[in-house]
Amino acid sequence: MVMTKITRFFLFALVSLVLFSCKEDEEVDFTNGIPVADFSYSPEFPKAGQTVTFTNKSENADTYQWKISFTAGVQIFASTDKELTYVFDEAEDYTVDLIVTNSSGAVSSTSDVIHVVE
């Protein structure tokens, strides 16, 4: 599994937050593992009007939240499905975010910019 710098940073930040926010006598429950958000998509260079399939490769996760936005930050779509298909209507760059949570409440996220062409 390839982890981007952003994913590693969020994973480090999550573990640090959990470890340093606990009281001295509190135990951290890692029995469900630390979630790691990850996805791929196909086709690699989608065309406007073409269906894009997002494959969820996340580990140790129970809930999923997808967000698709214009790169300017305006959200245009959201889903809580584990897997996702989406048709981008216009040739443009879009940001796709995946936020995952496990049953212990630990969270991980990742994002990618999708370049949709004519």
Short mmCIF file of N, CA, C and O in Angstrom, two decimals:
data_model
loop_
_atom_site.label_atom_id
_atom_site.label_comp_id
_atom_site.label_asym_id
_atom_site.label_seq_id
_atom_site.Cartn_x
_atom_site.Cartn_y
_atom_site.Cartn_z
N MET A 1 0.85 -1.17 0.00
CA MET A 1 0.00 0.00 0.00
C MET A 1 0.89 1.23 0.00
O MET A 1 1.83 1.34 0.77
N VAL A 2 0.61 2.17 -0.87
CA VAL A 2 1.37 3.41 -0.95
C VAL A 2 0.68 4.45 -0.07
O VAL A 2 -0.51 4.69 -0.17
N MET A 3 1.47 5.04 0.83
CA MET A 3 0.92 6.08 1.70
C MET A 3 1.52 7.42 1.29
O MET A 3 2.74 7.55 1.20
N THR A 4 0.68 8.38 1.02
CA THR A 4 1.16 9.70 0.66
C THR A 4 1.66 10.41 1.91
O THR A 4 1.40 10.00 3.03
N LYS A 5 2.38 11.50 1.71
CA LYS A 5 2.87 12.29 2.84
C LYS A 5 1.71 12.80 3.68
O LYS A 5 1.77 12.83 4.89
N ILE A 6 0.63 13.19 3.01
CA ILE A 6 -0.54 13.72 3.73
C ILE A 6 -1.15 12.62 4.60
O ILE A 6 -1.47 12.84 5.76
N THR A 7 -1.27 11.40 4.05
CA THR A 7 -1.84 10.30 4.81
C THR A 7 -0.97 9.98 6.02
O THR A 7 -1.47 9.78 7.12
N ARG A 8 0.36 9.93 5.81
CA ARG A 8 1.27 9.65 6.93
C ARG A 8 1.17 10.73 7.99
O ARG A 8 1.19 10.45 9.18
N PHE A 9 1.05 12.00 7.55
CA PHE A 9 0.92 13.10 8.51
C PHE A 9 -0.34 12.94 9.34
O PHE A 9 -0.31 13.05 10.57
N PHE A 10 -1.48 12.67 8.68
CA PHE A 10 -2.73 12.51 9.41
C PHE A 10 -2.68 11.30 10.35
O PHE A 10 -3.19 11.35 11.45
N LEU A 11 -2.05 10.21 9.90
CA LEU A 11 -1.92 9.04 10.75
C LEU A 11 -1.06 9.37 11.98
O LEU A 11 -1.42 9.04 13.10
N PHE A 12 0.06 10.05 11.77
CA PHE A 12 0.92 10.46 12.89
C PHE A 12 0.17 11.40 13.82
O PHE A 12 0.22 11.26 15.04
N ALA A 13 -0.55 12.37 13.24
CA ALA A 13 -1.31 13.33 14.06
C ALA A 13 -2.39 12.61 14.86
O ALA A 13 -2.61 12.92 16.04
N LEU A 14 -3.06 11.65 14.26
CA LEU A 14 -4.11 10.90 14.94
C LEU A 14 -3.55 10.12 16.12
O LEU A 14 -4.07 10.18 17.23
N VAL A 15 -2.47 9.39 15.88
CA VAL A 15 -1.86 8.60 16.95
C VAL A 15 -1.37 9.52 18.06
O VAL A 15 -1.58 9.26 19.24
N SER A 16 -0.74 10.62 17.71
CA SER A 16 -0.25 11.58 18.70
C SER A 16 -1.40 12.15 19.51
O SER A 16 -1.32 12.25 20.74
N LEU A 17 -2.47 12.52 18.83
CA LEU A 17 -3.62 13.09 19.52
C LEU A 17 -4.21 12.09 20.51
O LEU A 17 -4.51 12.43 21.65
N VAL A 18 -4.36 10.86 20.08
CA VAL A 18 -4.93 9.83 20.96
C VAL A 18 -4.01 9.59 22.15
O VAL A 18 -4.46 9.55 23.29
N LEU A 19 -2.72 9.45 21.90
CA LEU A 19 -1.80 9.13 22.98
C LEU A 19 -1.64 10.28 23.97
O LEU A 19 -1.57 10.07 25.18
N PHE A 20 -1.56 11.50 23.48
CA PHE A 20 -1.29 12.64 24.37
C PHE A 20 -2.55 13.25 24.96
O PHE A 20 -2.48 14.05 25.87
N SER A 21 -3.73 12.85 24.47
CA SER A 21 -4.95 13.40 25.03
C SER A 21 -5.54 12.51 26.12
O SER A 21 -6.49 12.89 26.76
N CYS A 22 -4.95 11.35 26.33
CA CYS A 22 -5.44 10.45 27.36
C CYS A 22 -4.92 10.86 28.73
O CYS A 22 -3.81 11.34 28.88
N LYS A 23 -5.74 10.62 29.71
CA LYS A 23 -5.32 10.83 31.08
C LYS A 23 -4.36 9.73 31.47
O LYS A 23 -4.32 8.67 30.84
N GLU A 24 -3.63 9.94 32.52
CA GLU A 24 -2.60 9.00 32.92
C GLU A 24 -3.14 7.60 33.15
O GLU A 24 -2.51 6.61 32.79
N ASP A 25 -4.32 7.47 33.73
CA ASP A 25 -4.86 6.15 34.04
C ASP A 25 -5.78 5.61 32.95
O ASP A 25 -6.34 4.54 33.09
N GLU A 26 -5.92 6.34 31.83
CA GLU A 26 -6.79 5.92 30.74
C GLU A 26 -6.03 4.99 29.80
O GLU A 26 -4.85 5.19 29.54
N GLU A 27 -6.72 4.00 29.29
CA GLU A 27 -6.12 3.12 28.31
C GLU A 27 -6.67 3.44 26.93
O GLU A 27 -7.83 3.78 26.78
N VAL A 28 -5.82 3.32 25.93
CA VAL A 28 -6.22 3.54 24.55
C VAL A 28 -6.57 2.19 23.95
O VAL A 28 -5.81 1.23 24.05
N ASP A 29 -7.74 2.09 23.33
CA ASP A 29 -8.22 0.85 22.75
C ASP A 29 -7.83 0.78 21.27
O ASP A 29 -8.42 1.47 20.44
N PHE A 30 -6.82 -0.03 20.98
CA PHE A 30 -6.41 -0.23 19.60
C PHE A 30 -6.80 -1.62 19.10
O PHE A 30 -6.26 -2.10 18.12
N THR A 31 -7.75 -2.28 19.78
CA THR A 31 -8.13 -3.63 19.39
C THR A 31 -8.74 -3.66 17.99
O THR A 31 -8.67 -4.68 17.31
N ASN A 32 -9.33 -2.55 17.57
CA ASN A 32 -9.91 -2.49 16.22
C ASN A 32 -8.91 -1.99 15.19
O ASN A 32 -9.23 -1.86 14.03
N GLY A 33 -7.69 -1.69 15.62
CA GLY A 33 -6.67 -1.18 14.72
C GLY A 33 -6.90 0.29 14.42
O GLY A 33 -7.96 0.84 14.65
N ILE A 34 -5.87 0.91 13.92
CA ILE A 34 -5.96 2.32 13.52
C ILE A 34 -6.47 2.35 12.07
O ILE A 34 -5.91 1.68 11.20
N PRO A 35 -7.52 3.12 11.80
CA PRO A 35 -8.01 3.17 10.42
C PRO A 35 -7.02 3.90 9.51
O PRO A 35 -6.34 4.83 9.94
N VAL A 36 -6.94 3.43 8.29
CA VAL A 36 -6.10 4.07 7.28
C VAL A 36 -6.96 4.25 6.04
O VAL A 36 -7.38 3.28 5.41
N ALA A 37 -7.24 5.51 5.69
CA ALA A 37 -8.06 5.81 4.51
C ALA A 37 -7.19 5.69 3.25
O ALA A 37 -6.07 6.20 3.21
N ASP A 38 -7.75 5.03 2.25
CA ASP A 38 -7.03 4.88 0.98
C ASP A 38 -8.05 4.52 -0.10
O ASP A 38 -9.01 3.80 0.17
N PHE A 39 -7.83 5.03 -1.31
CA PHE A 39 -8.69 4.65 -2.43
C PHE A 39 -7.93 4.80 -3.74
O PHE A 39 -6.90 5.46 -3.81
N SER A 40 -8.45 4.15 -4.75
CA SER A 40 -7.96 4.32 -6.11
C SER A 40 -9.17 4.60 -6.99
O SER A 40 -10.31 4.47 -6.54
N TYR A 41 -8.93 4.99 -8.23
CA TYR A 41 -10.05 5.25 -9.13
C TYR A 41 -9.69 4.84 -10.54
O TYR A 41 -8.51 4.74 -10.91
N SER A 42 -10.74 4.59 -11.31
CA SER A 42 -10.57 4.15 -12.68
C SER A 42 -11.72 4.71 -13.52
O SER A 42 -12.86 4.70 -13.04
N PRO A 43 -11.46 5.19 -14.71
CA PRO A 43 -10.17 5.26 -15.40
C PRO A 43 -9.26 6.33 -14.80
O PRO A 43 -9.73 7.24 -14.13
N GLU A 44 -7.98 6.19 -15.08
CA GLU A 44 -6.99 7.11 -14.53
C GLU A 44 -7.17 8.53 -15.07
O GLU A 44 -6.94 9.51 -14.36
N PHE A 45 -7.58 8.64 -16.34
CA PHE A 45 -7.80 9.95 -16.95
C PHE A 45 -9.24 10.01 -17.47
O PHE A 45 -9.50 9.84 -18.66
N PRO A 46 -10.20 10.26 -16.58
CA PRO A 46 -11.61 10.23 -16.98
C PRO A 46 -11.97 11.40 -17.89
O PRO A 46 -11.39 12.48 -17.79
N LYS A 47 -12.94 11.13 -18.75
CA LYS A 47 -13.47 12.17 -19.63
C LYS A 47 -14.79 12.66 -19.06
O LYS A 47 -15.49 11.92 -18.35
N ALA A 48 -15.16 13.88 -19.38
CA ALA A 48 -16.44 14.43 -18.95
C ALA A 48 -17.56 13.52 -19.43
O ALA A 48 -17.56 13.08 -20.58
N GLY A 49 -18.51 13.19 -18.53
CA GLY A 49 -19.62 12.32 -18.87
C GLY A 49 -19.34 10.84 -18.68
O GLY A 49 -20.24 10.01 -18.82
N GLN A 50 -18.12 10.48 -18.36
CA GLN A 50 -17.72 9.09 -18.17
C GLN A 50 -17.86 8.70 -16.69
O GLN A 50 -17.54 9.48 -15.80
N THR A 51 -18.32 7.48 -16.44
CA THR A 51 -18.44 6.99 -15.07
C THR A 51 -17.06 6.68 -14.51
O THR A 51 -16.26 6.00 -15.15
N VAL A 52 -16.80 7.18 -13.30
CA VAL A 52 -15.54 6.90 -12.61
C VAL A 52 -15.86 6.01 -11.42
O VAL A 52 -16.78 6.29 -10.65
N THR A 53 -15.13 4.93 -11.28
CA THR A 53 -15.30 4.00 -10.17
C THR A 53 -14.20 4.23 -9.16
O THR A 53 -13.01 4.18 -9.49
N PHE A 54 -14.60 4.49 -7.91
CA PHE A 54 -13.66 4.68 -6.81
C PHE A 54 -13.66 3.40 -5.99
O PHE A 54 -14.70 2.96 -5.51
N THR A 55 -12.49 2.80 -5.84
CA THR A 55 -12.33 1.57 -5.07
C THR A 55 -11.76 1.92 -3.70
O THR A 55 -10.68 2.50 -3.60
N ASN A 56 -12.50 1.58 -2.68
CA ASN A 56 -12.10 1.86 -1.31
C ASN A 56 -11.08 0.81 -0.87
O ASN A 56 -11.40 -0.37 -0.81
N LYS A 57 -9.88 1.26 -0.55
CA LYS A 57 -8.81 0.35 -0.09
C LYS A 57 -8.48 0.59 1.38
O LYS A 57 -7.42 0.20 1.86
N SER A 58 -9.38 1.23 2.09
CA SER A 58 -9.15 1.58 3.49
C SER A 58 -9.04 0.32 4.36
O SER A 58 -9.62 -0.71 4.04
N GLU A 59 -8.31 0.46 5.46
CA GLU A 59 -8.13 -0.64 6.39
C GLU A 59 -8.66 -0.24 7.77
O GLU A 59 -8.58 0.93 8.16
N ASN A 60 -9.18 -1.21 8.49
CA ASN A 60 -9.66 -1.02 9.87
C ASN A 60 -10.71 0.07 9.99
O ASN A 60 -10.71 0.85 10.95
N ALA A 61 -11.61 0.15 9.03
CA ALA A 61 -12.65 1.19 9.03
C ALA A 61 -14.04 0.55 9.00
O ALA A 61 -14.22 -0.51 8.42
N ASP A 62 -14.97 1.24 9.64
CA ASP A 62 -16.35 0.77 9.69
C ASP A 62 -17.33 1.71 9.00
O ASP A 62 -18.37 1.29 8.53
N THR A 63 -17.02 3.00 8.99
CA THR A 63 -17.88 3.97 8.31
C THR A 63 -17.04 4.78 7.34
O THR A 63 -15.84 4.98 7.53
N TYR A 64 -17.71 5.27 6.31
CA TYR A 64 -17.03 5.94 5.21
C TYR A 64 -17.79 7.21 4.84
O TYR A 64 -19.01 7.22 4.85
N GLN A 65 -17.05 8.24 4.50
CA GLN A 65 -17.68 9.47 4.02
C GLN A 65 -16.86 10.00 2.85
O GLN A 65 -15.69 10.35 2.99
N TRP A 66 -17.50 10.02 1.68
CA TRP A 66 -16.88 10.55 0.46
C TRP A 66 -17.38 11.97 0.26
O TRP A 66 -18.56 12.26 0.47
N LYS A 67 -16.50 12.85 -0.20
CA LYS A 67 -16.89 14.21 -0.58
C LYS A 67 -16.20 14.54 -1.89
O LYS A 67 -15.00 14.32 -2.04
N ILE A 68 -16.98 15.06 -2.82
CA ILE A 68 -16.43 15.52 -4.09
C ILE A 68 -16.67 17.01 -4.17
O ILE A 68 -17.79 17.49 -3.96
N SER A 69 -15.61 17.75 -4.49
CA SER A 69 -15.68 19.22 -4.52
C SER A 69 -14.95 19.74 -5.74
O SER A 69 -14.04 19.10 -6.26
N PHE A 70 -15.36 20.93 -6.17
CA PHE A 70 -14.53 21.66 -7.11
C PHE A 70 -13.25 22.01 -6.37
O PHE A 70 -13.24 22.12 -5.14
N THR A 71 -12.14 22.21 -7.08
CA THR A 71 -10.89 22.51 -6.38
C THR A 71 -10.97 23.82 -5.61
O THR A 71 -10.17 24.06 -4.72
N ALA A 72 -11.96 24.65 -5.89
CA ALA A 72 -12.14 25.90 -5.14
C ALA A 72 -12.79 25.63 -3.78
O ALA A 72 -12.94 26.53 -2.97
N GLY A 73 -13.20 24.38 -3.53
CA GLY A 73 -13.72 24.01 -2.22
C GLY A 73 -15.23 23.87 -2.14
O GLY A 73 -15.76 23.52 -1.10
N VAL A 74 -15.95 24.13 -3.21
CA VAL A 74 -17.40 24.01 -3.19
C VAL A 74 -17.78 22.54 -3.34
O VAL A 74 -17.49 21.92 -4.37
N GLN A 75 -18.40 21.97 -2.31
CA GLN A 75 -18.79 20.56 -2.34
C GLN A 75 -19.97 20.36 -3.27
O GLN A 75 -20.95 21.10 -3.21
N ILE A 76 -19.87 19.34 -4.13
CA ILE A 76 -20.94 19.07 -5.07
C ILE A 76 -21.59 17.71 -4.87
O ILE A 76 -22.64 17.42 -5.44
N PHE A 77 -20.97 16.84 -4.04
CA PHE A 77 -21.52 15.50 -3.85
C PHE A 77 -20.98 14.92 -2.55
O PHE A 77 -19.84 15.19 -2.17
N ALA A 78 -21.80 14.10 -1.87
CA ALA A 78 -21.36 13.39 -0.68
C ALA A 78 -22.04 12.03 -0.63
O ALA A 78 -23.15 11.87 -1.13
N SER A 79 -21.35 11.05 -0.05
CA SER A 79 -21.90 9.71 0.06
C SER A 79 -21.30 9.01 1.28
O SER A 79 -20.16 9.30 1.66
N THR A 80 -22.05 8.08 1.86
CA THR A 80 -21.54 7.26 2.96
C THR A 80 -21.41 5.80 2.53
O THR A 80 -21.24 4.93 3.38
N ASP A 81 -21.48 5.53 1.24
CA ASP A 81 -21.29 4.18 0.73
C ASP A 81 -19.83 3.77 0.84
O ASP A 81 -18.93 4.61 0.79
N LYS A 82 -19.58 2.48 0.95
CA LYS A 82 -18.19 2.01 1.04
C LYS A 82 -17.49 2.21 -0.30
O LYS A 82 -16.34 2.64 -0.35
N GLU A 83 -18.15 1.89 -1.38
CA GLU A 83 -17.60 2.07 -2.73
C GLU A 83 -18.37 3.20 -3.40
O GLU A 83 -19.49 3.52 -3.00
N LEU A 84 -17.80 3.77 -4.45
CA LEU A 84 -18.43 4.93 -5.06
C LEU A 84 -18.25 4.91 -6.57
O LEU A 84 -17.17 4.55 -7.07
N THR A 85 -19.30 5.27 -7.28
CA THR A 85 -19.20 5.59 -8.71
C THR A 85 -19.77 6.99 -8.89
O THR A 85 -20.71 7.38 -8.18
N TYR A 86 -19.19 7.73 -9.82
CA TYR A 86 -19.63 9.11 -10.01
C TYR A 86 -19.34 9.52 -11.45
O TYR A 86 -18.34 9.10 -12.04
N VAL A 87 -20.25 10.32 -12.02
CA VAL A 87 -20.07 10.86 -13.36
C VAL A 87 -19.78 12.35 -13.24
O VAL A 87 -20.60 13.11 -12.72
N PHE A 88 -18.60 12.75 -13.68
CA PHE A 88 -18.23 14.16 -13.69
C PHE A 88 -18.74 14.77 -14.99
O PHE A 88 -18.37 14.33 -16.07
N ASP A 89 -19.61 15.77 -14.87
CA ASP A 89 -20.27 16.34 -16.04
C ASP A 89 -19.37 17.24 -16.88
O ASP A 89 -19.57 17.36 -18.08
N GLU A 90 -18.41 17.89 -16.24
CA GLU A 90 -17.59 18.87 -16.94
C GLU A 90 -16.11 18.55 -16.81
O GLU A 90 -15.67 18.01 -15.81
N ALA A 91 -15.36 18.94 -17.84
CA ALA A 91 -13.90 18.82 -17.79
C ALA A 91 -13.38 19.87 -16.82
O ALA A 91 -13.56 21.07 -17.03
N GLU A 92 -12.79 19.40 -15.75
CA GLU A 92 -12.32 20.30 -14.69
C GLU A 92 -11.53 19.46 -13.69
O GLU A 92 -11.54 18.24 -13.75
N ASP A 93 -10.88 20.12 -12.74
CA ASP A 93 -10.22 19.41 -11.65
C ASP A 93 -11.17 19.36 -10.47
O ASP A 93 -11.79 20.36 -10.12
N TYR A 94 -11.27 18.18 -9.85
CA TYR A 94 -12.13 17.96 -8.70
C TYR A 94 -11.30 17.36 -7.57
O TYR A 94 -10.39 16.57 -7.82
N THR A 95 -11.66 17.69 -6.34
CA THR A 95 -11.03 17.08 -5.19
C THR A 95 -11.96 16.03 -4.62
O THR A 95 -13.14 16.30 -4.40
N VAL A 96 -11.43 14.82 -4.41
CA VAL A 96 -12.20 13.74 -3.82
C VAL A 96 -11.58 13.43 -2.46
O VAL A 96 -10.38 13.16 -2.36
N ASP A 97 -12.40 13.51 -1.41
CA ASP A 97 -11.96 13.22 -0.04
C ASP A 97 -12.64 11.94 0.43
O ASP A 97 -13.82 11.73 0.16
N LEU A 98 -11.89 11.13 1.16
CA LEU A 98 -12.45 9.96 1.82
C LEU A 98 -12.07 10.03 3.30
O LEU A 98 -10.89 10.13 3.63
N ILE A 99 -13.07 10.03 4.15
CA ILE A 99 -12.87 10.08 5.60
C ILE A 99 -13.43 8.78 6.16
O ILE A 99 -14.60 8.45 5.91
N VAL A 100 -12.61 8.04 6.90
CA VAL A 100 -13.05 6.76 7.46
C VAL A 100 -12.93 6.79 8.98
O VAL A 100 -12.09 7.48 9.54
N THR A 101 -13.80 6.01 9.62
CA THR A 101 -13.83 5.93 11.08
C THR A 101 -13.98 4.46 11.47
O THR A 101 -14.69 3.72 10.80
N ASN A 102 -13.33 4.05 12.56
CA ASN A 102 -13.54 2.69 13.04
C ASN A 102 -14.49 2.72 14.23
O ASN A 102 -14.92 3.78 14.67
N SER A 103 -14.81 1.54 14.76
CA SER A 103 -15.80 1.45 15.82
C SER A 103 -15.32 2.06 17.14
O SER A 103 -16.12 2.32 18.03
N SER A 104 -14.02 2.33 17.27
CA SER A 104 -13.50 3.00 18.46
C SER A 104 -13.55 4.52 18.33
O SER A 104 -13.22 5.24 19.25
N GLY A 105 -13.93 5.01 17.14
CA GLY A 105 -14.03 6.44 16.90
C GLY A 105 -12.78 7.05 16.31
O GLY A 105 -12.73 8.26 16.08
N ALA A 106 -11.76 6.25 16.02
CA ALA A 106 -10.55 6.78 15.39
C ALA A 106 -10.85 7.12 13.93
O ALA A 106 -11.60 6.41 13.26
N VAL A 107 -10.24 8.19 13.45
CA VAL A 107 -10.55 8.73 12.12
C VAL A 107 -9.28 8.84 11.28
O VAL A 107 -8.21 9.14 11.80
N SER A 108 -9.42 8.62 9.98
CA SER A 108 -8.34 8.83 9.02
C SER A 108 -8.95 9.41 7.75
O SER A 108 -10.12 9.15 7.44
N SER A 109 -8.18 10.19 7.03
CA SER A 109 -8.70 10.75 5.78
C SER A 109 -7.59 10.83 4.74
O SER A 109 -6.41 10.84 5.06
N THR A 110 -8.02 10.87 3.49
CA THR A 110 -7.11 11.05 2.38
C THR A 110 -7.87 11.77 1.27
O THR A 110 -9.10 11.79 1.26
N SER A 111 -7.14 12.39 0.37
CA SER A 111 -7.79 13.07 -0.75
C SER A 111 -6.91 12.99 -1.99
O SER A 111 -5.71 12.72 -1.90
N ASP A 112 -7.54 13.22 -3.13
CA ASP A 112 -6.83 13.22 -4.41
C ASP A 112 -7.53 14.18 -5.34
O ASP A 112 -8.74 14.42 -5.21
N VAL A 113 -6.78 14.74 -6.26
CA VAL A 113 -7.36 15.63 -7.27
C VAL A 113 -7.54 14.80 -8.54
O VAL A 113 -6.62 14.16 -9.02
N ILE A 114 -8.78 14.81 -9.05
CA ILE A 114 -9.14 14.09 -10.25
C ILE A 114 -9.17 15.09 -11.41
O ILE A 114 -9.89 16.08 -11.35
N HIS A 115 -8.38 14.82 -12.44
CA HIS A 115 -8.32 15.69 -13.62
C HIS A 115 -9.26 15.12 -14.68
O HIS A 115 -8.94 14.11 -15.31
N VAL A 116 -10.41 15.74 -14.87
CA VAL A 116 -11.39 15.29 -15.86
C VAL A 116 -11.15 16.09 -17.14
O VAL A 116 -11.09 17.32 -17.11
N VAL A 117 -11.02 15.38 -18.25
CA VAL A 117 -10.72 16.01 -19.55
C VAL A 117 -11.93 15.96 -20.46
O VAL A 117 -12.89 15.24 -20.21
N GLU A 118 -11.87 16.73 -21.55
CA GLU A 118 -12.96 16.73 -22.55
C GLU A 118 -13.07 15.39 -23.23
O GLU A 118 -12.18 14.69 -23.47
#
